[in-house]
CSV table of C-alpha atoms and ligand atoms in Angstrom, one decimal:
chain,number,residue,atom,x,y,z
A,1409,UNK,CA,5.2,-31.1,-53.9
A,1410,UNK,CA,2.8,-31.9,-51.0
A,1411,UNK,CA,1.4,-28.9,-49.2
A,1412,UNK,CA,2.8,-27.9,-45.8
A,1413,UNK,CA,0.2,-28.7,-43.2
A,1414,UNK,CA,-0.3,-26.2,-40.4
A,1415,UNK,CA,-2.2,-26.8,-37.1
A,1416,UNK,CA,-3.5,-23.6,-35.5
A,1417,UNK,CA,-3.7,-23.2,-31.8
A,1418,UNK,CA,-6.1,-20.3,-31.2
A,1419,UNK,CA,-8.9,-18.8,-33.3
A,1420,UNK,CA,-8.8,-15.3,-32.0
A,1421,UNK,CA,-8.2,-12.0,-33.9
A,1422,UNK,CA,-4.7,-13.0,-35.2
A,1423,UNK,CA,-5.8,-16.7,-35.9
A,1424,UNK,CA,-8.7,-15.3,-38.0
A,1425,UNK,CA,-6.4,-12.9,-39.8
A,1426,UNK,CA,-4.0,-15.7,-40.6
A,1427,UNK,CA,-6.7,-18.0,-42.0
A,1428,UNK,CA,-8.1,-15.1,-44.1
A,1429,UNK,CA,-4.8,-13.9,-45.5
A,1430,UNK,CA,-3.5,-17.4,-46.3
A,1431,UNK,CA,-6.7,-18.1,-48.1
A,1432,UNK,CA,-6.8,-14.8,-50.0
A,1433,UNK,CA,-3.1,-14.9,-51.1
A,1434,UNK,CA,-2.8,-18.6,-51.3
A,1435,UNK,CA,-1.4,-18.8,-54.8
A,1436,UNK,CA,1.0,-15.9,-54.3
A,1437,UNK,CA,2.3,-17.3,-51.1
A,1438,UNK,CA,2.8,-20.8,-52.6
A,1439,UNK,CA,4.8,-19.2,-55.4
A,1440,UNK,CA,7.1,-17.7,-52.8
A,1441,UNK,CA,7.3,-20.6,-50.4
A,1442,UNK,CA,7.7,-23.3,-53.2
A,1443,UNK,CA,4.8,-25.3,-51.7
A,1444,UNK,CA,1.3,-24.6,-50.7
A,1445,UNK,CA,0.7,-23.8,-47.1
A,1446,UNK,CA,-2.6,-25.0,-45.8
A,1447,UNK,CA,-4.2,-24.8,-42.3
A,1448,UNK,CA,-5.5,-28.3,-41.9
A,1449,UNK,CA,-6.4,-28.4,-38.2
A,1450,UNK,CA,-7.3,-25.9,-35.5
A,1451,UNK,CA,-8.3,-25.7,-31.9
A,1452,UNK,CA,-9.5,-23.1,-29.5
A,1453,UNK,CA,-10.8,-22.9,-25.9
A,1454,UNK,CA,-14.4,-22.7,-27.1
A,1455,UNK,CA,-15.0,-24.3,-30.5
A,1456,UNK,CA,-18.7,-23.5,-30.5
A,1457,UNK,CA,-18.1,-19.7,-30.4
A,1458,UNK,CA,-19.3,-18.0,-33.5
A,1459,UNK,CA,-16.4,-16.3,-35.4
A,1460,UNK,CA,-16.3,-13.6,-38.0
A,1461,UNK,CA,-14.4,-15.8,-40.5
A,1462,UNK,CA,-14.9,-19.1,-42.2
A,1463,UNK,CA,-13.4,-22.3,-40.9
A,1464,UNK,CA,-14.2,-24.2,-44.1
A,1465,UNK,CA,-11.8,-27.0,-44.9
A,1466,UNK,CA,-10.2,-26.9,-41.4
A,1467,UNK,CA,-10.7,-29.9,-39.0
A,1468,UNK,CA,-11.5,-28.7,-35.5
A,1469,UNK,CA,-9.7,-30.6,-32.8
A,1470,UNK,CA,-11.2,-30.6,-29.3
A,1471,UNK,CA,-8.0,-31.2,-27.3
A,1472,UNK,CA,-4.9,-29.0,-28.1
A,1473,UNK,CA,-2.7,-31.9,-27.0
A,1474,UNK,CA,-4.0,-33.9,-30.0
A,1475,UNK,CA,-3.2,-31.1,-32.3
A,1476,UNK,CA,0.4,-30.6,-31.2
A,1477,UNK,CA,1.1,-34.4,-31.6
A,1478,UNK,CA,-1.0,-34.9,-34.7
A,1479,UNK,CA,1.0,-37.0,-37.3
A,1480,UNK,CA,-0.4,-35.0,-40.3
A,1481,UNK,CA,0.8,-31.6,-39.0
A,1482,UNK,CA,4.2,-30.2,-40.0
A,1483,UNK,CA,4.0,-26.7,-38.3
A,1484,UNK,CA,2.2,-25.8,-35.1
A,1485,UNK,CA,1.1,-22.1,-35.2
A,1486,UNK,CA,0.6,-20.9,-31.6
A,1487,UNK,CA,-1.6,-17.8,-31.4
A,1488,UNK,CA,-3.0,-18.3,-27.9
A,1489,UNK,CA,-0.7,-16.2,-25.7
A,1490,UNK,CA,0.2,-16.7,-22.0
A,1491,UNK,CA,3.2,-18.6,-20.7
A,1492,UNK,CA,1.9,-21.5,-18.8
A,1493,UNK,CA,-0.4,-23.9,-20.8
A,1494,UNK,CA,1.2,-22.7,-24.1
A,1495,UNK,CA,4.6,-23.5,-22.8
A,1496,UNK,CA,3.7,-27.1,-22.3
A,1497,UNK,CA,2.0,-27.3,-25.7
A,1498,UNK,CA,4.9,-25.7,-27.5
A,1499,UNK,CA,7.4,-28.0,-25.8
A,1500,UNK,CA,5.2,-31.0,-26.7
A,1501,UNK,CA,5.0,-29.9,-30.3
A,1502,UNK,CA,8.8,-29.6,-30.4
A,1503,UNK,CA,9.3,-33.0,-28.8
A,1504,UNK,CA,7.0,-34.4,-31.5
A,1505,UNK,CA,9.2,-32.9,-34.3
A,1506,UNK,CA,6.9,-30.0,-35.2
A,1507,UNK,CA,8.2,-26.7,-36.2
A,1508,UNK,CA,6.6,-23.8,-34.3
A,1509,UNK,CA,5.5,-20.4,-35.4
A,1510,UNK,CA,4.4,-18.2,-32.5
A,1511,UNK,CA,3.3,-14.6,-31.8
A,1512,UNK,CA,3.9,-15.1,-28.1
A,1513,UNK,CA,6.4,-12.6,-26.7
A,1514,UNK,CA,5.8,-13.4,-23.0
A,1515,UNK,CA,6.4,-17.1,-23.6
A,1516,UNK,CA,9.7,-16.6,-25.4
A,1517,UNK,CA,11.0,-13.6,-23.2
A,1518,UNK,CA,10.5,-15.8,-20.1
A,1519,UNK,CA,11.1,-19.3,-21.3
A,1520,UNK,CA,13.0,-18.7,-24.6
A,1521,UNK,CA,16.2,-20.3,-23.5
A,1522,UNK,CA,14.5,-23.6,-22.6
A,1523,UNK,CA,12.3,-23.6,-25.7
A,1524,UNK,CA,15.2,-22.8,-28.2
A,1525,UNK,CA,17.3,-25.5,-26.6
A,1526,UNK,CA,14.5,-28.0,-27.0
A,1527,UNK,CA,14.1,-26.9,-30.6
A,1528,UNK,CA,17.8,-27.3,-31.3
A,1529,UNK,CA,17.8,-30.8,-29.8
A,1530,UNK,CA,14.8,-31.8,-32.0
A,1531,UNK,CA,16.1,-30.0,-35.1
A,1532,UNK,CA,13.0,-27.9,-35.5
A,1533,UNK,CA,12.5,-24.2,-36.0
A,1534,UNK,CA,10.8,-21.8,-33.6
A,1535,UNK,CA,9.9,-18.7,-35.5
A,1536,UNK,CA,8.5,-15.6,-33.8
A,1537,UNK,CA,8.4,-12.6,-36.2
A,1538,UNK,CA,4.9,-11.8,-35.0
A,1539,UNK,CA,6.0,-11.6,-31.4
A,1540,UNK,CA,7.6,-8.2,-31.8
A,1541,UNK,CA,6.1,-5.1,-33.4
A,1542,UNK,CA,3.2,-7.0,-35.1
A,1543,UNK,CA,3.6,-6.7,-38.9
A,1544,UNK,CA,7.0,-4.9,-38.8
A,1545,UNK,CA,9.6,-7.5,-39.9
A,1546,UNK,CA,12.1,-6.4,-37.3
A,1547,UNK,CA,13.3,-9.9,-36.2
A,1548,UNK,CA,14.3,-10.6,-39.8
A,1549,UNK,CA,16.0,-7.3,-40.1
A,1550,UNK,CA,18.1,-7.9,-37.0
A,1551,UNK,CA,18.7,-11.6,-37.6
A,1552,UNK,CA,19.6,-11.4,-41.2
A,1553,UNK,CA,19.4,-7.9,-42.9
A,1554,UNK,CA,21.9,-6.3,-40.4
A,1555,UNK,CA,24.1,-9.3,-39.8
A,1556,UNK,CA,27.2,-7.4,-41.0
A,1557,UNK,CA,26.9,-4.9,-38.2
A,1558,UNK,CA,27.9,-4.6,-34.6
A,1559,UNK,CA,24.6,-3.4,-33.2
A,1560,UNK,CA,25.2,-0.4,-31.0
A,1561,UNK,CA,21.7,0.3,-29.7
A,1562,UNK,CA,18.0,-0.2,-30.4
A,1563,UNK,CA,15.3,2.2,-29.3
A,1564,UNK,CA,11.7,1.2,-30.0
A,1565,UNK,CA,8.1,2.2,-29.6
A,1566,UNK,CA,6.9,-1.3,-29.3
A,1567,UNK,CA,3.6,-1.0,-27.4
A,1568,UNK,CA,0.9,0.6,-29.5
A,1569,UNK,CA,-1.6,1.0,-26.6
A,1570,UNK,CA,0.8,3.2,-24.6
A,1571,UNK,CA,1.8,5.1,-27.7
A,1572,UNK,CA,-1.8,5.8,-28.4
A,1573,UNK,CA,-2.4,7.0,-24.9
A,1574,UNK,CA,0.7,9.3,-24.9
A,1575,UNK,CA,-0.2,10.7,-28.4
A,1576,UNK,CA,-3.8,11.5,-27.3
A,1577,UNK,CA,-2.6,13.0,-23.9
A,1578,UNK,CA,-0.3,15.3,-25.9
A,1579,UNK,CA,-2.6,16.3,-28.7
A,1580,UNK,CA,-5.8,16.6,-26.6
A,1581,UNK,CA,-4.3,17.6,-23.3
A,1582,UNK,CA,-6.3,14.8,-21.8
A,1583,UNK,CA,-5.6,12.8,-18.6
A,1584,UNK,CA,-4.3,9.2,-18.6
A,1585,UNK,CA,-7.4,7.4,-17.2
A,1586,UNK,CA,-9.9,8.7,-19.8
A,1587,UNK,CA,-7.6,7.8,-22.7
A,1588,UNK,CA,-6.9,4.4,-21.3
A,1589,UNK,CA,-10.7,3.7,-21.2
A,1590,UNK,CA,-10.9,4.9,-24.8
A,1591,UNK,CA,-8.0,2.5,-25.8
A,1592,UNK,CA,-9.8,-0.4,-24.2
A,1593,UNK,CA,-13.1,0.4,-26.0
A,1594,UNK,CA,-11.2,0.5,-29.3
A,1595,UNK,CA,-9.8,-2.9,-28.5
A,1596,UNK,CA,-6.1,-1.9,-28.5
A,1597,UNK,CA,-5.2,-2.9,-24.9
A,1598,UNK,CA,-4.1,-6.4,-23.9
A,1599,UNK,CA,-6.6,-8.5,-21.9
A,1600,UNK,CA,-4.8,-7.2,-18.8
A,1601,UNK,CA,-4.0,-3.6,-19.6
A,1602,UNK,CA,-1.3,-3.6,-16.9
A,1603,UNK,CA,1.0,-5.3,-19.4
A,1604,UNK,CA,0.6,-2.4,-21.8
A,1605,UNK,CA,0.7,0.6,-19.5
A,1606,UNK,CA,3.3,-0.7,-17.1
A,1607,UNK,CA,5.8,-1.5,-19.9
A,1608,UNK,CA,5.7,-5.3,-19.4
A,1609,UNK,CA,4.6,-6.1,-22.9
A,1610,UNK,CA,7.2,-3.7,-24.3
A,1611,UNK,CA,9.9,-5.3,-22.0
A,1612,UNK,CA,8.9,-8.8,-23.3
A,1613,UNK,CA,9.5,-7.6,-26.9
A,1614,UNK,CA,12.7,-5.7,-26.0
A,1615,UNK,CA,14.2,-8.7,-24.3
A,1616,UNK,CA,13.9,-10.6,-27.6
A,1617,UNK,CA,15.3,-7.8,-29.7
A,1618,UNK,CA,18.2,-7.4,-27.3
A,1619,UNK,CA,19.1,-11.1,-27.4
A,1620,UNK,CA,19.1,-11.2,-31.2
A,1621,UNK,CA,21.1,-7.9,-31.4
A,1622,UNK,CA,23.8,-8.9,-29.0
A,1623,UNK,CA,24.0,-12.7,-29.1
A,1624,UNK,CA,23.0,-13.3,-25.4
A,1625,UNK,CA,20.4,-15.5,-23.8
A,1626,UNK,CA,16.8,-14.1,-23.3
A,1627,UNK,CA,16.7,-12.6,-19.8
A,1628,UNK,CA,13.4,-10.8,-19.2
A,1629,UNK,CA,13.9,-11.0,-15.4
A,1630,UNK,CA,16.8,-8.5,-15.8
A,1631,UNK,CA,14.9,-5.9,-17.8
A,1632,UNK,CA,14.2,-2.6,-16.0
A,1633,UNK,CA,10.5,-1.8,-16.5
A,1634,UNK,CA,8.7,1.4,-15.8
A,1635,UNK,CA,5.3,2.3,-17.4
A,1636,UNK,CA,3.3,5.4,-18.2
A,1637,UNK,CA,0.6,5.2,-15.6
A,1638,UNK,CA,2.2,7.9,-13.4
A,1639,UNK,CA,2.9,10.4,-16.3
A,1640,UNK,CA,1.0,13.6,-16.1
A,1641,UNK,CA,-0.2,15.8,-18.9
A,1642,UNK,CA,1.8,18.6,-17.2
A,1643,UNK,CA,5.2,16.9,-18.0
A,1644,UNK,CA,4.1,16.2,-21.5
A,1645,UNK,CA,3.4,19.9,-22.0
A,1646,UNK,CA,6.7,21.1,-20.4
A,1647,UNK,CA,8.6,18.6,-22.5
A,1648,UNK,CA,6.9,20.0,-25.6
A,1649,UNK,CA,7.8,23.5,-24.7
A,1650,UNK,CA,11.5,22.4,-24.6
A,1651,UNK,CA,11.2,20.7,-28.0
A,1652,UNK,CA,10.7,17.1,-26.8
A,1653,UNK,CA,8.0,14.4,-26.9
A,1654,UNK,CA,7.6,11.7,-24.3
A,1655,UNK,CA,7.4,8.2,-25.6
A,1656,UNK,CA,7.4,4.8,-23.9
A,1657,UNK,CA,10.7,3.5,-25.3
A,1658,UNK,CA,12.3,0.2,-25.1
A,1659,UNK,CA,16.1,0.8,-25.2
A,1660,UNK,CA,18.9,-1.7,-25.3
A,1661,UNK,CA,22.4,-0.6,-25.7
A,1662,UNK,CA,25.8,-2.4,-25.7
A,1663,UNK,CA,28.4,-0.8,-23.4
A,1664,UNK,CA,31.8,-2.2,-22.4
A,1665,UNK,CA,30.4,-2.8,-18.9
A,1666,UNK,CA,27.4,-4.7,-20.1
A,1667,UNK,CA,24.0,-4.4,-21.8
A,1668,UNK,CA,21.4,-1.8,-21.0
A,1669,UNK,CA,17.9,-3.3,-21.1
A,1670,UNK,CA,15.3,-0.8,-20.1
A,1671,UNK,CA,11.7,0.3,-20.8
A,1672,UNK,CA,10.6,3.7,-19.5
A,1673,UNK,CA,9.0,6.9,-20.5
A,1674,UNK,CA,11.6,8.9,-22.4
A,1675,UNK,CA,12.0,12.4,-23.7
A,1676,UNK,CA,13.1,12.4,-27.3
A,1677,UNK,CA,13.8,15.5,-29.5
A,1678,UNK,CA,10.6,16.2,-31.5
A,1679,UNK,CA,12.6,16.5,-34.7
A,1680,UNK,CA,13.5,12.8,-34.7
A,1681,UNK,CA,11.3,10.8,-37.1
A,1682,UNK,CA,10.6,8.3,-34.3
A,1683,UNK,CA,9.2,11.1,-32.1
A,1684,UNK,CA,6.5,11.6,-34.8
A,1685,UNK,CA,5.3,8.0,-34.8
A,1686,UNK,CA,1.9,8.5,-33.2
A,1687,UNK,CA,-1.2,6.5,-32.2
A,1688,UNK,CA,-1.1,2.7,-32.2
A,1689,UNK,CA,1.8,2.6,-34.7
A,1690,UNK,CA,5.1,0.9,-33.7
A,1691,UNK,CA,8.6,2.0,-34.7
A,1692,UNK,CA,12.1,0.6,-34.0
A,1693,UNK,CA,15.3,2.5,-34.5
A,1694,UNK,CA,18.4,0.4,-34.9
A,1695,UNK,CA,21.9,1.8,-34.8
A,1696,UNK,CA,24.5,-0.4,-36.5
A,1697,UNK,CA,28.2,0.5,-36.7
A,1698,UNK,CA,28.3,0.0,-40.5
A,1699,UNK,CA,24.9,1.0,-41.6
A,1700,UNK,CA,24.2,3.9,-39.1
A,1701,UNK,CA,20.7,4.5,-37.9
A,1702,UNK,CA,17.8,2.7,-39.6
A,1703,UNK,CA,14.1,3.1,-38.8
A,1704,UNK,CA,11.4,0.5,-39.2
A,1705,UNK,CA,7.8,1.4,-38.6
A,1706,UNK,CA,4.3,0.0,-39.1
A,1707,UNK,CA,1.3,-1.5,-37.4
A,1708,UNK,CA,2.3,-3.3,-34.3
A,1709,UNK,CA,-1.0,-5.1,-33.7
A,1710,UNK,CA,-4.2,-6.1,-35.4
A,1711,UNK,CA,-5.6,-9.1,-37.2
A,1712,UNK,CA,-4.0,-9.0,-40.7
A,1713,UNK,CA,-0.9,-6.9,-39.8
A,1714,UNK,CA,0.1,-9.6,-37.3
A,1715,UNK,CA,-1.0,-12.3,-39.7
A,1716,UNK,CA,1.4,-10.9,-42.2
A,1717,UNK,CA,4.3,-11.7,-39.8
A,1718,UNK,CA,2.9,-15.1,-38.9
A,1719,UNK,CA,2.6,-16.1,-42.5
A,1720,UNK,CA,6.1,-14.8,-43.3
A,1721,UNK,CA,7.4,-17.2,-40.7
A,1722,UNK,CA,5.3,-20.1,-42.2
A,1723,UNK,CA,7.0,-19.3,-45.5
A,1724,UNK,CA,10.4,-19.2,-43.9
A,1725,UNK,CA,9.9,-22.5,-42.2
A,1726,UNK,CA,8.5,-24.0,-45.4
A,1727,UNK,CA,11.6,-22.9,-47.3
A,1728,UNK,CA,14.0,-24.1,-44.6
A,1729,UNK,CA,12.5,-27.5,-44.6
A,1730,UNK,CA,14.5,-28.1,-47.8
A,1731,UNK,CA,17.8,-27.0,-46.2
A,1732,UNK,CA,20.2,-28.8,-43.9
A,1733,UNK,CA,19.0,-28.3,-40.2
A,1734,UNK,CA,22.6,-27.4,-39.1
A,1735,UNK,CA,22.7,-24.5,-41.6
A,1736,UNK,CA,19.4,-22.8,-40.8
A,1737,UNK,CA,19.3,-19.3,-39.6
A,1738,UNK,CA,19.8,-19.7,-35.8
A,1739,UNK,CA,16.8,-18.8,-33.5
A,1740,UNK,CA,18.7,-16.0,-31.8
A,1741,UNK,CA,20.7,-15.0,-34.9
A,1742,UNK,CA,24.0,-16.2,-33.3
A,1743,UNK,CA,25.0,-19.8,-33.4
A,1744,UNK,CA,23.8,-21.4,-30.1
A,1745,UNK,CA,27.3,-22.2,-28.9
A,1746,UNK,CA,28.3,-18.6,-29.6
A,1747,UNK,CA,25.9,-16.9,-27.2
A,1748,UNK,CA,27.8,-14.7,-24.6
A,1749,UNK,CA,26.9,-14.1,-21.0
A,1750,UNK,CA,27.6,-10.3,-21.3
A,1751,UNK,CA,26.0,-8.9,-18.2
A,1752,UNK,CA,22.7,-7.0,-18.4
A,1753,UNK,CA,23.3,-3.8,-16.4
A,1754,UNK,CA,21.1,-2.9,-13.4
A,1755,UNK,CA,19.3,0.4,-14.0
A,1756,UNK,CA,21.6,2.2,-11.4
A,1757,UNK,CA,24.5,1.6,-13.8
A,1758,UNK,CA,22.8,2.9,-16.9
A,1759,UNK,CA,23.8,6.2,-18.5
A,1760,UNK,CA,21.2,8.6,-19.7
A,1761,UNK,CA,20.1,12.2,-19.5
A,1762,UNK,CA,17.2,13.5,-17.4
A,1763,UNK,CA,14.2,15.8,-17.3
A,1764,UNK,CA,13.7,16.8,-13.7
A,1765,UNK,CA,10.6,18.7,-12.5
A,1766,UNK,CA,11.0,20.4,-9.2
A,1767,UNK,CA,8.2,21.9,-7.2
A,1768,UNK,CA,9.9,24.6,-5.2
A,1769,UNK,CA,8.9,27.4,-2.9
A,1770,UNK,CA,9.5,30.7,-4.6
A,1771,UNK,CA,12.3,31.9,-2.4
A,1772,UNK,CA,15.8,33.3,-3.0
A,1773,UNK,CA,18.6,30.8,-3.1
A,1774,UNK,CA,16.6,27.8,-4.3
A,1775,UNK,CA,18.2,27.6,-7.7
A,1776,UNK,CA,21.7,28.1,-6.1
A,1777,UNK,CA,21.1,25.1,-3.8
A,1778,UNK,CA,19.9,22.9,-6.6
A,1779,UNK,CA,22.6,23.8,-9.1
A,1780,UNK,CA,25.3,23.3,-6.4
A,1781,UNK,CA,24.0,19.8,-5.7
A,1782,UNK,CA,24.0,19.0,-9.4
A,1783,UNK,CA,27.5,20.4,-9.8
A,1784,UNK,CA,28.8,18.5,-6.7
A,1785,UNK,CA,27.4,15.3,-8.3
A,1786,UNK,CA,29.2,16.2,-11.7
A,1787,UNK,CA,25.8,16.4,-13.4
A,1788,UNK,CA,25.8,19.1,-16.0
A,1789,UNK,CA,22.7,21.1,-16.8
A,1790,UNK,CA,21.6,21.3,-20.5
A,1791,UNK,CA,18.5,23.6,-20.2
A,1792,UNK,CA,16.3,25.1,-17.5
A,1793,UNK,CA,12.8,26.4,-17.5
A,1794,UNK,CA,11.2,28.2,-14.6
A,1795,UNK,CA,7.4,28.7,-14.7
A,1796,UNK,CA,5.7,31.6,-13.0
A,1797,UNK,CA,3.8,30.7,-9.9
A,1798,UNK,CA,0.0,30.5,-10.3
A,1799,UNK,CA,-1.8,33.4,-8.9
A,1800,UNK,CA,-2.0,33.1,-5.1
A,1801,UNK,CA,0.5,30.2,-5.1
A,1802,UNK,CA,4.0,30.3,-3.7
A,1803,UNK,CA,5.1,27.1,-5.4
A,1804,UNK,CA,6.8,27.1,-8.8
A,1805,UNK,CA,7.7,24.4,-11.3
A,1806,UNK,CA,11.4,24.4,-12.2
A,1807,UNK,CA,12.3,22.1,-15.1
A,1808,UNK,CA,15.9,21.1,-15.6
A,1809,UNK,CA,17.3,19.0,-18.5
A,1810,UNK,CA,20.6,17.4,-17.7
A,1811,UNK,CA,23.4,16.0,-19.8
A,1812,UNK,CA,24.1,12.3,-19.6
A,1813,UNK,CA,25.2,10.8,-16.3
A,1814,UNK,CA,25.1,7.5,-14.5
A,1815,UNK,CA,21.7,6.8,-12.9
A,1816,UNK,CA,23.1,6.1,-9.4
A,1817,UNK,CA,24.7,9.6,-9.4
A,1818,UNK,CA,21.4,11.1,-10.5
A,1819,UNK,CA,19.6,9.1,-7.7
A,1820,UNK,CA,21.9,10.5,-5.1
A,1821,UNK,CA,21.5,14.1,-6.3
A,1822,UNK,CA,17.7,13.8,-6.5
A,1823,UNK,CA,17.6,12.5,-2.9
A,1824,UNK,CA,19.7,15.6,-1.8
A,1825,UNK,CA,17.4,18.0,-3.7
A,1826,UNK,CA,14.3,16.4,-2.2
A,1827,UNK,CA,15.7,17.0,1.3
A,1828,UNK,CA,16.0,20.7,0.8
A,1829,UNK,CA,13.6,22.6,2.9
A,1830,UNK,CA,12.6,24.7,-0.1
A,1831,UNK,CA,11.2,21.7,-2.0
A,1832,UNK,CA,7.4,21.2,-1.8
A,1833,UNK,CA,7.2,17.8,-3.4
A,1834,UNK,CA,9.2,14.8,-4.7
A,1835,UNK,CA,11.2,15.4,-7.9
A,1836,UNK,CA,9.6,14.1,-11.1
A,1837,UNK,CA,12.3,12.4,-13.2
A,1838,UNK,CA,11.9,11.3,-16.8
A,1839,UNK,CA,14.8,9.9,-18.7
A,1840,UNK,CA,15.8,11.7,-21.9
A,1841,UNK,CA,17.6,10.2,-25.0
A,1842,UNK,CA,18.9,12.3,-27.9
A,1843,UNK,CA,19.0,9.1,-30.1
A,1844,UNK,CA,21.7,10.6,-32.4
B,1356,HSE,N1,-1.1,-4.9,-26.9
B,1356,HSE,C1,0.0,-4.8,-27.8
B,1356,HSE,C2,0.2,-3.3,-28.1
B,1356,HSE,C3,-0.3,-5.4,-29.1
B,1356,HSE,O1,-0.6,-2.4,-27.6
B,1356,HSE,O2,1.1,-3.0,-28.8
B,1356,HSE,C4,0.3,-6.8,-29.2
B,1356,HSE,O3,1.6,-6.9,-28.9
């Protein structure tokens, strides 16, 4: 059978990895796909730039528009990133009957609904395994492997840069800024590190996971996003003393009122396997009603790890080219006319537990006032830790762990606590999930 011809948009780290792995494992991949998969054309912003990999046998195309419309290309592989120019190119490729494989989470989280509709109209596939958790095949797990289950919730460490920063802050007791610089030097951070540290990259990925898990359209604009840039090593240390680790978690949960879709720093018990996923590694915990909790972990970024997911999609598309378009695995796991408009809950309606750190003047009655406010708000206390005041200081840190409650109730209680004359600073609040 004729080889499948791939046109590559982007010759960066992942593009290079894809060329290398396809070349190295060519025979093995062809045995799996049923046909050879060959990158015949490629384009990049600067075609003159020296690269650390060979482009032998690949025709370089100066204009990306010529690549996405090229009559000899079957699959367009988009490894550029961004959601403006690439959106036009991907839509053009689809309109020209090309299947698309992409690692672009921002593009699909923001414009997925439009792109999947176009793909359906033109009977082509848009595959995006590499967009979430790099080499970890989590899209396939949710879309196919767990399709018997009603998914209850997903909790994931899906940004390696922020996990690296949090791991190093905990193990070395170092501050946020210095570790961020280290992460940038090591090449972990996105071009704009804001996406990593403010939870935006994780929210893009979570949006895709949530849509596939619950059969809803992709709605990045409804995700609650809070990053790690304001976390202090002090809270990481107190959490550890209470038996917890702080991770930047993407959490999506089905409730009868709607879907929780949130990324924020979260305390999780240190005995959970996922709490021990450290450094740049990613991990996704999925709770299905039939299977129970399952954990998937691996490298969430990097040249060949991400190429592994890109090529798996190339193999999938190659195999699916021999099947009836109406019976392919749907883009979002559910049949397009079966998507539901289950509401995504605003963060005020989300239910979670909390770690609260209060800076209080060391005076009688402080704790009585605080516990009364919590009791009035029906917030039950799970644990409490009061640190001794530093020598010569009259301010103490009081740490309270609460049981689960609705966020708007916690907000009101925190506001009342902050208005007490005995409070020296704003309350630090970090959400806590037992994940059991
Ligand atoms: N910058 C991302 C991360 C990798 O740190 O996880 C690609 O998604």
